[in-house]
CSV table of C-alpha atoms and ligand atoms in Angstrom, one decimal:
chain,number,residue,atom,x,y,z
G,1,MET,CA,-29.6,-22.0,-64.1
G,2,PHE,CA,-32.4,-23.9,-62.2
G,3,ALA,CA,-34.3,-27.2,-62.8
G,4,HIS,CA,-37.7,-26.7,-64.1
G,5,TYR,CA,-40.7,-29.1,-63.8
G,6,ALA,CA,-44.0,-29.5,-65.8
G,7,LEU,CA,-45.9,-27.8,-62.9
G,8,GLU,CA,-49.2,-27.4,-64.7
G,9,GLN,CA,-49.3,-31.1,-65.4
G,10,LEU,CA,-48.6,-31.9,-61.9
G,11,THR,CA,-51.4,-29.7,-60.6
G,12,ASP,CA,-53.9,-32.0,-62.0
G,13,THR,CA,-52.2,-35.3,-61.2
G,14,TRP,CA,-50.3,-34.9,-58.0
G,15,LYS,CA,-52.0,-34.4,-54.6
G,16,PRO,CA,-50.7,-34.4,-50.9
G,17,GLU,CA,-52.6,-37.6,-50.2
G,18,HIS,CA,-50.1,-39.4,-52.5
G,19,LEU,CA,-47.4,-38.7,-50.0
G,20,GLN,CA,-49.1,-40.7,-47.2
G,21,SER,CA,-48.0,-44.1,-48.3
G,22,ARG,CA,-44.4,-43.1,-49.2
G,23,PRO,CA,-41.3,-43.6,-47.0
G,24,THR,CA,-40.6,-40.6,-44.7
G,25,THR,CA,-37.4,-39.4,-46.7
G,26,LEU,CA,-36.8,-36.5,-49.0
G,27,TRP,CA,-37.4,-38.9,-51.9
G,28,ARG,CA,-41.2,-38.8,-51.2
G,29,TYR,CA,-41.2,-35.5,-53.3
G,30,ARG,CA,-39.9,-37.3,-56.3
G,31,GLU,CA,-42.2,-35.5,-58.8
G,32,LEU,CA,-40.4,-32.2,-57.9
G,33,LEU,CA,-37.0,-33.8,-57.8
G,34,PRO,CA,-34.7,-33.8,-60.7
G,35,ILE,CA,-33.8,-37.7,-60.8
G,36,CYS,CA,-35.5,-39.2,-63.9
G,37,ASP,CA,-34.8,-43.0,-63.0
G,38,GLU,CA,-35.0,-44.0,-59.4
G,39,LYS,CA,-32.3,-46.6,-59.9
G,40,HIS,CA,-29.7,-43.8,-59.9
G,41,ILE,CA,-30.6,-42.6,-56.5
G,42,VAL,CA,-27.8,-42.7,-54.1
G,43,SER,CA,-29.3,-42.7,-50.6
G,44,LEU,CA,-28.0,-43.1,-47.1
G,45,GLY,CA,-31.4,-42.7,-45.5
G,46,GLU,CA,-32.2,-39.0,-45.8
G,47,THR,CA,-34.9,-39.0,-43.2
G,48,MET,CA,-37.5,-36.3,-42.8
G,49,THR,CA,-36.0,-34.2,-39.9
G,50,PRO,CA,-38.2,-33.6,-36.8
G,51,LEU,CA,-40.0,-30.3,-36.3
G,52,ILE,CA,-39.8,-29.7,-32.6
G,53,HIS,CA,-42.0,-27.3,-30.7
G,54,THR,CA,-39.4,-25.8,-28.2
G,55,LYS,CA,-41.6,-24.6,-25.5
G,56,ARG,CA,-39.0,-24.0,-22.8
G,57,LEU,CA,-36.8,-22.1,-25.2
G,58,GLY,CA,-40.0,-20.2,-26.4
G,59,LYS,CA,-40.7,-19.1,-22.9
G,60,HIS,CA,-37.2,-17.9,-22.4
G,61,PHE,CA,-37.6,-15.5,-25.5
G,62,GLY,CA,-41.4,-14.8,-24.9
G,63,LEU,CA,-42.3,-16.7,-28.1
G,64,PRO,CA,-44.9,-19.4,-27.4
G,65,LYS,CA,-44.8,-20.6,-31.1
G,66,LEU,CA,-41.2,-21.3,-31.4
G,67,TRP,CA,-40.1,-24.4,-33.3
G,68,ILE,CA,-36.8,-26.0,-34.4
G,69,LYS,CA,-36.3,-28.0,-37.5
G,70,ASP,CA,-33.4,-30.3,-36.5
G,71,GLU,CA,-31.3,-31.1,-39.5
G,72,SER,CA,-28.6,-32.7,-37.4
G,73,ARG,CA,-30.4,-36.1,-37.8
G,74,LEU,CA,-29.3,-36.4,-41.5
G,75,PRO,CA,-26.5,-38.5,-42.7
G,76,THR,CA,-23.1,-36.9,-41.9
G,77,GLY,CA,-24.9,-34.7,-39.3
G,78,SER,CA,-25.9,-31.7,-41.4
G,79,PHE,CA,-28.3,-30.5,-43.9
G,80,LYS,CA,-25.6,-30.6,-46.5
G,81,ALA,CA,-26.6,-34.2,-47.1
G,82,ARG,CA,-29.9,-33.0,-48.8
G,83,GLY,CA,-28.0,-31.1,-51.5
G,84,LEU,CA,-25.2,-33.7,-52.1
G,85,ALA,CA,-27.6,-36.8,-52.1
G,86,MET,CA,-29.3,-35.0,-55.0
G,87,ALA,CA,-26.2,-33.8,-56.7
G,88,VAL,CA,-24.5,-37.1,-56.6
G,89,SER,CA,-27.4,-39.1,-57.7
G,90,LYS,CA,-27.8,-36.7,-60.7
G,91,ALA,CA,-24.1,-37.1,-61.4
G,92,LYS,CA,-24.6,-40.8,-61.4
G,93,GLU,CA,-27.6,-40.5,-63.7
G,94,LEU,CA,-25.6,-38.3,-66.1
G,95,GLY,CA,-22.7,-40.7,-66.0
G,96,LEU,CA,-20.1,-38.1,-64.5
G,97,THR,CA,-16.8,-39.6,-63.6
G,98,SER,CA,-15.0,-37.2,-61.3
G,99,LEU,CA,-16.5,-34.4,-58.9
G,100,ALA,CA,-14.7,-31.5,-57.3
G,101,ILE,CA,-15.9,-29.2,-54.6
G,102,PRO,CA,-14.7,-26.1,-52.7
G,103,SER,CA,-16.1,-26.3,-49.2
G,104,ALA,CA,-16.1,-24.6,-45.8
G,105,GLY,CA,-16.5,-28.2,-44.3
G,106,ASN,CA,-19.8,-29.9,-44.1
G,107,ALA,CA,-20.5,-30.0,-47.9
G,108,ALA,CA,-17.0,-31.7,-48.3
G,109,THR,CA,-17.9,-34.4,-45.7
G,110,ALA,CA,-21.4,-34.9,-47.4
G,111,LEU,CA,-19.9,-35.2,-50.9
G,112,SER,CA,-17.3,-37.6,-49.8
G,113,VAL,CA,-19.7,-40.2,-48.4
G,114,TYR,CA,-22.2,-39.9,-51.3
G,115,ALA,CA,-19.5,-40.0,-53.9
G,116,ALA,CA,-17.9,-43.0,-52.3
G,117,CYS,CA,-21.4,-44.8,-52.5
G,118,ALA,CA,-21.8,-43.8,-56.1
G,119,GLY,CA,-18.2,-45.1,-56.9
G,120,ILE,CA,-17.3,-41.6,-58.2
G,121,PRO,CA,-13.9,-40.0,-57.1
G,122,ALA,CA,-14.3,-36.8,-55.1
G,123,ASN,CA,-11.8,-34.0,-55.1
G,124,ILE,CA,-12.1,-31.8,-52.1
G,125,PHE,CA,-10.6,-28.3,-51.6
G,126,MET,CA,-11.0,-26.6,-48.3
G,127,PRO,CA,-9.3,-24.2,-46.0
G,128,LYS,CA,-6.4,-25.7,-43.9
G,129,ASP,CA,-8.2,-24.5,-40.7
G,130,THR,CA,-11.5,-26.3,-41.5
G,131,PRO,CA,-12.7,-28.3,-38.6
G,132,ALA,CA,-10.8,-31.5,-38.0
G,133,PHE,CA,-14.1,-33.5,-38.2
G,134,ASN,CA,-14.6,-32.5,-41.9
G,135,ILE,CA,-11.0,-33.1,-42.9
G,136,ASP,CA,-11.0,-36.5,-41.2
G,137,THR,CA,-14.3,-37.7,-42.5
G,138,CYS,CA,-13.5,-36.9,-46.1
G,139,ARG,CA,-10.2,-38.9,-45.8
G,140,LEU,CA,-11.9,-41.7,-44.1
G,141,ALA,CA,-14.4,-41.9,-47.0
G,142,GLY,CA,-11.5,-42.0,-49.5
G,143,ALA,CA,-11.7,-38.5,-51.1
G,144,ASN,CA,-8.7,-36.6,-52.4
G,145,VAL,CA,-8.3,-33.9,-50.0
G,146,THR,CA,-6.4,-30.7,-50.7
G,147,LEU,CA,-6.0,-28.1,-47.8
G,148,ILE,CA,-5.5,-24.6,-49.0
G,149,ASP,CA,-4.2,-21.4,-47.4
G,150,GLY,CA,-7.3,-19.3,-47.8
G,151,LEU,CA,-11.0,-19.4,-47.7
G,152,ILE,CA,-13.8,-21.2,-49.5
G,153,SER,CA,-13.8,-18.4,-52.2
G,154,ASP,CA,-10.1,-19.3,-52.8
G,155,ALA,CA,-10.9,-22.9,-53.0
G,156,GLY,CA,-13.5,-22.1,-55.6
G,157,LYS,CA,-11.0,-20.3,-57.8
G,158,ILE,CA,-8.7,-23.3,-57.8
G,159,VAL,CA,-11.4,-25.7,-58.8
G,160,ALA,CA,-12.5,-23.3,-61.5
G,161,GLU,CA,-8.9,-23.1,-62.9
G,162,ARG,CA,-8.2,-26.8,-62.9
G,163,LYS,CA,-11.5,-28.4,-63.6
G,164,THR,CA,-11.2,-28.5,-67.4
G,165,ASP,CA,-7.7,-30.0,-67.5
G,166,GLU,CA,-8.5,-32.6,-64.8
G,167,GLY,CA,-11.9,-33.5,-66.1
G,168,TRP,CA,-13.6,-32.7,-62.9
G,169,PHE,CA,-17.4,-31.6,-62.6
G,170,ASP,CA,-17.7,-28.6,-60.4
G,171,VAL,CA,-20.3,-29.2,-57.7
G,172,SER,CA,-19.9,-25.7,-56.2
G,173,THR,CA,-23.2,-24.4,-54.6
G,174,LEU,CA,-25.3,-22.8,-57.4
G,175,LYS,CA,-22.8,-23.5,-60.2
G,176,GLU,CA,-24.5,-26.8,-60.6
G,177,PRO,CA,-28.3,-26.8,-60.4
G,178,TYR,CA,-29.1,-30.0,-58.3
G,179,ARG,CA,-27.8,-29.2,-54.8
G,180,VAL,CA,-30.5,-26.6,-54.6
G,181,GLU,CA,-33.0,-29.1,-55.5
G,182,GLY,CA,-32.0,-31.2,-52.6
G,183,LYS,CA,-32.1,-28.2,-50.2
G,184,LYS,CA,-35.6,-27.1,-51.2
G,185,THR,CA,-36.9,-30.2,-49.6
G,186,MET,CA,-36.4,-28.5,-46.3
G,187,GLY,CA,-39.3,-26.3,-47.4
G,188,PHE,CA,-41.3,-29.1,-48.5
G,189,GLU,CA,-41.0,-30.9,-45.3
G,190,LEU,CA,-41.8,-27.8,-43.3
G,191,ALA,CA,-44.9,-27.2,-45.3
G,192,GLU,CA,-46.0,-30.8,-45.0
G,193,GLN,CA,-45.2,-31.0,-41.2
G,194,PHE,CA,-47.4,-27.8,-40.6
G,195,GLY,CA,-50.2,-29.3,-42.7
G,196,TRP,CA,-49.5,-27.1,-45.9
G,197,LYS,CA,-49.5,-23.9,-44.0
G,198,LEU,CA,-46.2,-22.0,-43.7
G,199,PRO,CA,-44.9,-20.4,-40.5
G,200,ASP,CA,-44.7,-16.6,-40.1
G,201,VAL,CA,-40.9,-16.6,-39.8
G,202,ILE,CA,-37.9,-18.8,-40.8
G,203,ILE,CA,-34.6,-18.0,-39.3
G,204,TYR,CA,-31.7,-19.5,-41.1
G,205,PRO,CA,-27.9,-19.4,-40.6
G,206,THR,CA,-26.6,-18.2,-44.0
G,207,GLY,CA,-23.2,-18.9,-45.7
G,208,GLY,CA,-23.6,-19.7,-49.4
G,209,GLY,CA,-27.3,-19.2,-49.0
G,210,THR,CA,-28.5,-22.2,-50.9
G,211,GLY,CA,-30.9,-23.1,-48.1
G,212,ILE,CA,-32.9,-19.8,-48.4
G,213,VAL,CA,-32.7,-19.9,-52.2
G,214,GLY,CA,-33.9,-23.5,-52.3
G,215,MET,CA,-36.7,-23.1,-49.8
G,216,TRP,CA,-37.9,-20.0,-51.8
G,217,LYS,CA,-37.9,-22.0,-55.0
G,218,GLY,CA,-39.7,-24.9,-53.3
G,219,PHE,CA,-42.4,-22.6,-51.9
G,220,GLU,CA,-43.0,-21.2,-55.4
G,221,GLU,CA,-43.4,-24.7,-56.9
G,222,LEU,CA,-45.8,-25.6,-54.1
G,223,GLU,CA,-47.9,-22.6,-54.8
G,224,ALA,CA,-47.9,-23.3,-58.4
G,225,ILE,CA,-49.3,-26.8,-58.0
G,226,GLY,CA,-51.9,-25.4,-55.6
G,227,TRP,CA,-50.5,-27.1,-52.3
G,228,ILE,CA,-49.9,-23.9,-50.4
G,229,GLY,CA,-51.3,-20.4,-50.8
G,230,ARG,CA,-49.5,-17.1,-51.4
G,231,LYS,CA,-48.2,-16.5,-47.9
G,232,ARG,CA,-44.4,-16.8,-47.4
G,233,PRO,CA,-42.6,-16.8,-44.2
G,234,ARG,CA,-40.3,-13.9,-43.5
G,235,PHE,CA,-36.9,-15.1,-44.1
G,236,ILE,CA,-34.4,-14.0,-41.5
G,237,SER,CA,-30.8,-14.5,-42.4
G,238,VAL,CA,-28.2,-14.9,-39.6
G,239,GLN,CA,-24.6,-14.5,-40.2
G,240,SER,CA,-21.5,-13.9,-37.9
G,241,THR,CA,-20.1,-10.4,-37.1
G,242,GLY,CA,-16.8,-11.8,-38.4
G,243,CYS,CA,-18.3,-12.5,-41.8
G,244,ALA,CA,-21.6,-10.7,-42.6
G,245,PRO,CA,-21.7,-9.7,-46.3
G,246,ILE,CA,-25.5,-10.4,-46.7
G,247,VAL,CA,-26.2,-8.4,-43.6
G,248,LYS,CA,-24.3,-5.5,-44.9
G,249,ALA,CA,-25.8,-5.6,-48.3
G,250,TRP,CA,-29.3,-5.8,-46.7
G,251,GLU,CA,-28.6,-2.8,-44.5
G,252,LYS,CA,-27.3,-0.8,-47.3
G,253,ASN,CA,-30.3,-1.9,-49.6
G,254,ASN,CA,-27.9,-3.3,-52.2
G,255,THR,CA,-28.7,-6.0,-54.7
G,256,HIS,CA,-25.4,-7.6,-54.6
G,257,ALA,CA,-23.0,-8.1,-51.6
G,258,GLU,CA,-19.4,-7.0,-51.6
G,259,PRO,CA,-16.8,-9.6,-50.7
G,260,TRP,CA,-16.1,-9.6,-46.9
G,261,GLN,CA,-12.5,-9.0,-46.1
G,262,ASP,CA,-10.7,-11.1,-43.4
G,263,ALA,CA,-13.6,-13.4,-42.7
G,264,HIS,CA,-13.4,-15.2,-39.5
G,265,THR,CA,-15.9,-17.0,-37.1
G,266,ILE,CA,-16.2,-20.4,-35.2
G,267,ALA,CA,-19.2,-21.0,-37.3
G,268,SER,CA,-17.3,-22.4,-40.3
G,269,GLY,CA,-20.3,-22.9,-42.5
G,270,LEU,CA,-20.9,-19.1,-42.2
G,271,ARG,CA,-17.4,-18.3,-43.3
G,272,VAL,CA,-18.3,-17.6,-46.9
G,273,PRO,CA,-17.0,-14.1,-47.8
G,274,GLN,CA,-18.8,-14.1,-51.2
G,275,ALA,CA,-21.9,-16.0,-52.1
G,276,ILE,CA,-22.4,-16.8,-55.6
G,277,GLY,CA,-26.3,-16.5,-55.2
G,278,ASP,CA,-26.1,-13.3,-53.1
G,279,PHE,CA,-28.7,-11.5,-55.2
G,280,LEU,CA,-31.0,-14.5,-54.8
G,281,ILE,CA,-30.6,-14.6,-51.1
G,282,LEU,CA,-31.2,-10.8,-50.8
G,283,ASN,CA,-34.3,-11.1,-53.1
G,284,ALA,CA,-35.9,-13.7,-50.9
G,285,ILE,CA,-35.2,-11.7,-47.8
G,286,ARG,CA,-36.7,-8.6,-49.3
G,287,GLU,CA,-39.6,-10.1,-51.2
G,288,SER,CA,-40.6,-11.9,-47.9
G,289,GLY,CA,-40.4,-8.9,-45.8
G,290,GLY,CA,-37.6,-10.5,-43.8
G,291,ALA,CA,-34.3,-9.3,-42.3
G,292,ALA,CA,-30.6,-10.0,-41.9
G,293,VAL,CA,-28.7,-9.8,-38.7
G,294,ALA,CA,-25.3,-10.6,-37.4
G,295,VAL,CA,-24.3,-12.3,-34.1
G,296,SER,CA,-20.9,-12.5,-32.5
G,297,ASP,CA,-18.9,-15.7,-31.8
G,298,GLU,CA,-19.5,-15.0,-28.1
G,299,GLU,CA,-23.2,-15.0,-28.4
G,300,ILE,CA,-23.0,-18.1,-30.5
G,301,CYS,CA,-21.2,-20.0,-27.7
G,302,ASP,CA,-23.7,-18.8,-25.2
G,303,ALA,CA,-26.6,-20.1,-27.4
G,304,MET,CA,-24.7,-23.5,-27.9
G,305,GLU,CA,-25.2,-23.9,-24.0
G,306,LEU,CA,-28.7,-22.3,-24.0
G,307,LEU,CA,-30.3,-24.7,-26.4
G,308,PRO,CA,-29.2,-28.1,-24.9
G,309,THR,CA,-29.9,-26.9,-21.3
G,310,LYS,CA,-33.5,-25.8,-22.3
G,311,GLU,CA,-34.3,-28.3,-25.0
G,312,GLY,CA,-31.6,-31.1,-25.0
G,313,ILE,CA,-30.7,-30.3,-28.6
G,314,LEU,CA,-26.9,-30.3,-29.2
G,315,THR,CA,-26.1,-28.0,-32.0
G,316,CYS,CA,-23.4,-26.7,-34.3
G,317,PRO,CA,-22.3,-23.1,-34.0
G,318,GLU,CA,-24.3,-22.2,-37.2
G,319,GLY,CA,-27.5,-23.7,-35.7
G,320,ALA,CA,-26.9,-21.9,-32.4
G,321,ALA,CA,-26.5,-18.6,-34.3
G,322,THR,CA,-30.2,-18.6,-35.0
G,323,VAL,CA,-30.9,-18.9,-31.3
G,324,ALA,CA,-28.4,-16.2,-30.6
G,325,ALA,CA,-30.3,-13.8,-33.1
G,326,LEU,CA,-33.5,-14.1,-31.2
G,327,ASP,CA,-32.6,-11.6,-28.4
G,328,GLN,CA,-32.1,-8.7,-30.9
G,329,LEU,CA,-34.9,-9.7,-33.2
G,330,VAL,CA,-37.5,-9.9,-30.3
G,331,SER,CA,-36.3,-6.7,-28.7
G,332,ASP,CA,-36.3,-4.6,-31.9
G,333,GLY,CA,-39.8,-5.9,-32.8
G,334,THR,CA,-38.8,-7.9,-35.9
G,335,ILE,CA,-40.4,-10.9,-34.4
G,336,LYS,CA,-43.7,-10.5,-32.4
G,337,PRO,CA,-44.8,-12.9,-29.6
G,338,SER,CA,-47.7,-14.0,-31.7
G,339,ASP,CA,-45.5,-15.1,-34.6
G,340,GLN,CA,-44.9,-18.8,-35.4
G,341,VAL,CA,-41.0,-18.9,-35.7
G,342,VAL,CA,-39.0,-21.9,-37.1
G,343,LEU,CA,-35.2,-21.9,-36.4
G,344,PHE,CA,-33.1,-24.2,-38.6
G,345,ASN,CA,-30.5,-26.2,-36.7
G,346,THR,CA,-28.5,-26.9,-39.7
G,347,GLY,CA,-26.2,-29.5,-38.2
G,348,GLY,CA,-25.1,-31.4,-35.0
G,349,TYR,CA,-22.4,-30.8,-32.4
G,350,GLN,CA,-19.0,-31.8,-33.6
G,351,ALA,CA,-16.0,-32.0,-31.3
W,401,PLP,C1,-23.3,-24.7,-45.0
W,401,PLP,C2,-23.8,-24.6,-43.7
W,401,PLP,C3,-24.6,-23.5,-43.5
W,401,PLP,C4,-24.9,-22.4,-44.5
W,401,PLP,O1,-25.9,-22.8,-45.4
W,401,PLP,P1,-26.0,-22.2,-46.8
W,401,PLP,O2,-27.4,-22.8,-47.2
W,401,PLP,O3,-24.9,-22.5,-47.7
W,401,PLP,O4,-26.3,-20.7,-46.5
W,401,PLP,C5,-25.2,-23.4,-42.2
W,401,PLP,N1,-25.0,-24.3,-41.3
W,401,PLP,C6,-24.3,-25.4,-41.5
W,401,PLP,C7,-24.0,-26.4,-40.4
W,401,PLP,C8,-23.6,-25.6,-42.8
W,401,PLP,O5,-22.8,-26.7,-42.9
């Protein structure tokens, strides 16, 4: 279930020049966003995130055209703000009165603050070993927090079982259609920042996969209205060796991913044993000629040091995973020195 837009109509009426006078937030793409009346927008200042040419890091890997899109600048410090700004705004527009979410951490924090702003109660279900930052920030923002003995998939089952009786609207990734609409704006910004020419490669740390699914959808829409051509970046999905269902499915050439047993990794956003949109992620990787690779926690920790020492960018383990993947991607020839490569730093460092 996805949101659809009158793309043919937009082709004639909406042009990139129209963006020039608009504020540099994700709401500048409003023609391709699902909010009908702007008065329902719940915003904490979702700034366009910087696209940084990381020359020193690029030199280290032999990639002169290496860029980082730094999503840590968004409210609550991760790209999850994009999806939840959209989902909560739409919830407000639709008059929803109670929201529930299963989360591996950052989505819970983002939902808590946006729901607080909208005056809608938020019910959070997450693993009891979720990073303290996420548990604390949800409580500080007044959400009802339940910590469970299990993983995000178990939290999802609890929400699914109880939502009807409790009157909650389930904002699980890809179970409601609006979070992905927020996340696709990563692709819009990237396209705009590169002058409506897409890079050769996007490397993205993948948990539930909405980032990839969203950008894929966004690029299709931009092509349909004539703002970009047919070229797509090769999507490279990075997971942790402690939880790599998409990598395993990609290697076996399967359309769906089997649930991962005993998922564990310091990158909590990647600790998603089963993604609802697994087939959509795998499709985007294949259609784009991309790949899926896993990195160890140790490699992630090394990359968390390499990135700030080379570029001054402090990162979450998930963002560092994309840097950690570069070694193998360059040495096995998946990425060539001539490629223009964009890493997504999906969030900032949290103590
Ligand atoms: C949720 C999350 C991810 C995974 O993103 P998906 O789009 O769900 O695959 C990556 N990094 C961080 C920091 C996250 O919070």
